[in-house]
Short mmCIF file of C-alpha atoms in Angstrom, two decimals:
data_model
loop_
_atom_site.label_atom_id
_atom_site.label_comp_id
_atom_site.label_asym_id
_atom_site.label_seq_id
_atom_site.Cartn_x
_atom_site.Cartn_y
_atom_site.Cartn_z
CA MET A 26 -18.14 -30.14 -68.55
CA SER A 27 -19.02 -32.07 -65.44
CA ALA A 28 -22.30 -32.35 -63.67
CA SER A 29 -22.71 -33.09 -60.02
CA VAL A 30 -25.85 -34.52 -58.51
CA GLU A 31 -26.55 -33.59 -54.92
CA SER A 32 -29.33 -35.05 -52.84
CA PRO A 33 -31.86 -32.56 -51.54
CA THR A 34 -32.04 -31.76 -47.83
CA TRP A 35 -35.79 -32.20 -47.62
CA ARG A 36 -37.42 -33.69 -44.59
CA THR A 37 -38.40 -37.18 -45.64
CA VAL A 38 -40.93 -39.56 -44.14
CA GLU A 39 -38.71 -42.19 -42.57
CA VAL A 40 -38.57 -44.36 -39.48
CA GLY A 41 -37.19 -42.30 -36.61
CA ARG A 42 -38.27 -38.89 -37.97
CA LEU A 43 -39.95 -36.75 -35.33
CA VAL A 44 -43.30 -35.28 -36.29
CA LEU A 45 -45.41 -32.54 -34.78
CA ILE A 46 -49.03 -33.62 -34.67
CA ASN A 47 -51.10 -30.93 -36.32
CA ASN A 48 -54.61 -32.31 -36.10
CA GLY A 49 -56.57 -34.54 -33.72
CA PRO A 50 -56.62 -35.11 -29.97
CA TYR A 51 -52.82 -34.86 -29.64
CA THR A 52 -52.39 -31.55 -31.47
CA GLY A 53 -49.15 -29.78 -30.58
CA ARG A 54 -47.34 -32.90 -29.34
CA ILE A 55 -44.32 -34.60 -30.86
CA ALA A 56 -43.93 -38.26 -31.76
CA ALA A 57 -41.52 -40.44 -33.70
CA ILE A 58 -42.44 -42.43 -36.79
CA VAL A 59 -42.06 -46.08 -35.79
CA GLU A 60 -43.37 -47.75 -38.96
CA ILE A 61 -44.71 -46.58 -42.30
CA ILE A 62 -48.11 -48.18 -42.91
CA SER A 63 -48.82 -46.81 -46.38
CA GLU A 64 -48.04 -43.76 -48.49
CA LYS A 65 -50.59 -41.78 -46.51
CA ARG A 66 -50.32 -43.21 -42.98
CA ALA A 67 -47.63 -43.98 -40.43
CA LEU A 68 -47.46 -45.57 -37.00
CA VAL A 69 -46.20 -43.04 -34.45
CA ASP A 70 -45.27 -43.20 -30.79
CA GLY A 71 -44.29 -40.38 -28.47
CA PRO A 72 -42.99 -41.65 -25.12
CA SER A 73 -42.21 -38.20 -23.73
CA ALA A 74 -41.27 -37.96 -20.06
CA GLU A 75 -43.79 -35.14 -19.60
CA GLU A 76 -47.34 -36.48 -19.53
CA LYS A 77 -48.79 -33.46 -21.34
CA PHE A 78 -46.51 -34.14 -24.36
CA ALA A 79 -46.85 -37.95 -24.51
CA VAL A 80 -48.52 -39.57 -27.52
CA PRO A 81 -49.71 -43.20 -27.33
CA LYS A 82 -48.66 -45.55 -30.11
CA GLY A 83 -51.09 -45.44 -32.99
CA PRO A 84 -51.64 -44.71 -36.67
CA VAL A 85 -51.77 -41.14 -37.93
CA ALA A 86 -52.41 -39.67 -41.36
CA LEU A 87 -49.35 -37.96 -42.80
CA SER A 88 -51.57 -35.04 -43.76
CA ASP A 89 -52.15 -34.48 -40.03
CA VAL A 90 -48.48 -34.16 -39.08
CA LEU A 91 -45.58 -31.81 -39.79
CA LEU A 92 -42.11 -33.32 -40.24
CA THR A 93 -39.38 -31.85 -38.05
CA ASP A 94 -35.61 -31.72 -38.55
CA ILE A 95 -34.97 -34.00 -35.57
CA LYS A 96 -34.38 -37.68 -36.34
CA LEU A 97 -33.78 -40.68 -34.09
CA GLU A 98 -31.70 -43.67 -35.20
CA ILE A 99 -34.11 -46.48 -34.33
CA PRO A 100 -34.96 -49.87 -35.85
CA ARG A 101 -38.31 -50.40 -37.56
CA ALA A 102 -41.37 -51.39 -35.49
CA VAL A 103 -39.63 -50.69 -32.19
CA ARG A 104 -41.66 -51.17 -29.01
CA THR A 105 -42.61 -48.29 -26.74
CA GLY A 106 -40.19 -49.22 -23.94
CA THR A 107 -37.24 -49.48 -26.31
CA LEU A 108 -38.23 -46.24 -28.04
CA LYS A 109 -38.37 -44.54 -24.64
CA LYS A 110 -34.73 -45.56 -24.01
CA PHE A 111 -33.64 -44.16 -27.39
CA TRP A 112 -35.76 -41.03 -26.72
CA GLU A 113 -34.13 -40.37 -23.34
CA LYS A 114 -30.62 -41.19 -24.59
CA ALA A 115 -30.98 -38.66 -27.42
CA GLU A 116 -32.60 -36.12 -25.04
CA ILE A 117 -35.42 -35.46 -27.50
CA ASP A 118 -37.56 -33.50 -25.02
CA LYS A 119 -34.66 -31.13 -24.34
CA LYS A 120 -33.85 -30.73 -28.05
CA TRP A 121 -37.49 -30.00 -28.82
CA GLN A 122 -37.79 -27.40 -26.03
CA GLU A 123 -34.67 -25.63 -27.36
CA SER A 124 -35.94 -25.57 -30.96
CA LYS A 125 -37.30 -22.34 -32.44
CA TRP A 126 -40.47 -24.16 -33.42
CA ALA A 127 -41.32 -25.12 -29.82
CA GLN A 128 -40.38 -21.71 -28.48
CA ARG A 129 -42.63 -20.00 -31.02
CA SER A 130 -45.57 -22.27 -30.15
CA GLN A 131 -45.03 -21.64 -26.42
CA ARG A 132 -44.96 -17.91 -27.07
CA THR A 133 -48.26 -18.02 -28.99
CA GLU A 134 -49.86 -20.14 -26.25
CA ARG A 135 -48.74 -17.63 -23.61
CA ARG A 136 -50.11 -14.78 -25.70
CA LYS A 137 -53.46 -16.55 -26.13
CA ALA A 138 -53.73 -17.00 -22.37
CA LEU A 139 -53.24 -13.30 -21.57
CA THR A 140 -56.11 -11.35 -20.07
CA ASP A 141 -57.15 -7.97 -21.42
CA PHE A 142 -55.26 -6.13 -18.67
CA GLU A 143 -52.10 -8.20 -19.25
CA ARG A 144 -52.25 -7.36 -22.97
CA PHE A 145 -52.54 -3.69 -22.01
CA GLN A 146 -49.53 -3.99 -19.68
CA LEU A 147 -47.54 -5.63 -22.49
CA LEU A 148 -48.46 -2.80 -24.85
CA ARG A 149 -47.31 -0.18 -22.31
CA ALA A 150 -44.04 -2.05 -21.67
CA LYS A 151 -43.31 -2.22 -25.41
CA LYS A 152 -44.03 1.49 -25.78
CA GLN A 153 -41.68 2.27 -22.89
CA GLN A 154 -38.97 0.09 -24.41
CA ARG A 155 -39.30 1.80 -27.80
CA TYR A 156 -39.11 5.19 -26.08
CA GLU A 157 -35.88 4.26 -24.26
CA VAL A 158 -34.28 2.92 -27.46
CA ARG A 159 -35.19 6.05 -29.44
CA LYS A 160 -33.90 8.27 -26.62
CA ALA A 161 -30.55 6.43 -26.60
CA LEU A 162 -30.34 6.57 -30.41
CA ALA A 163 -31.04 10.32 -30.41
CA LYS A 164 -28.31 10.80 -27.80
CA VAL A 165 -25.81 8.88 -29.97
CA LYS A 166 -26.80 10.86 -33.09
CA ALA A 167 -26.47 14.17 -31.24
CA SER A 168 -22.96 13.34 -30.01
CA ALA A 169 -21.80 12.22 -33.47
#
């Protein structure tokens, strides 16, 4: 009998891990962990090229962030300018925009911004789409 020990694929709190800020003035923005302050806090920095996604360097409680799958290979306590170079080289903004997580949050934001009439138009469009799909399915079933 042999036993094999495999390491789990959990998202760990580590320098370079990208986090989504979940609470506070920068809610919905991404930043990288630059330094771990204690078991409950970390120093983060988010030098995004887009101003609406940028996060200034500062401490954040780990209970206020969500760990993402994206990780940067950076040294500890890196300065903002150096982090920005690593950020742009790894194309973090592009990777984040292509992630399912970002797309889902954009979709919910768009939905929240809809007016009553736009919600009605969306409902009618979905009904029309369902009708067309059912009509095509009935046609296929009838020919089979």
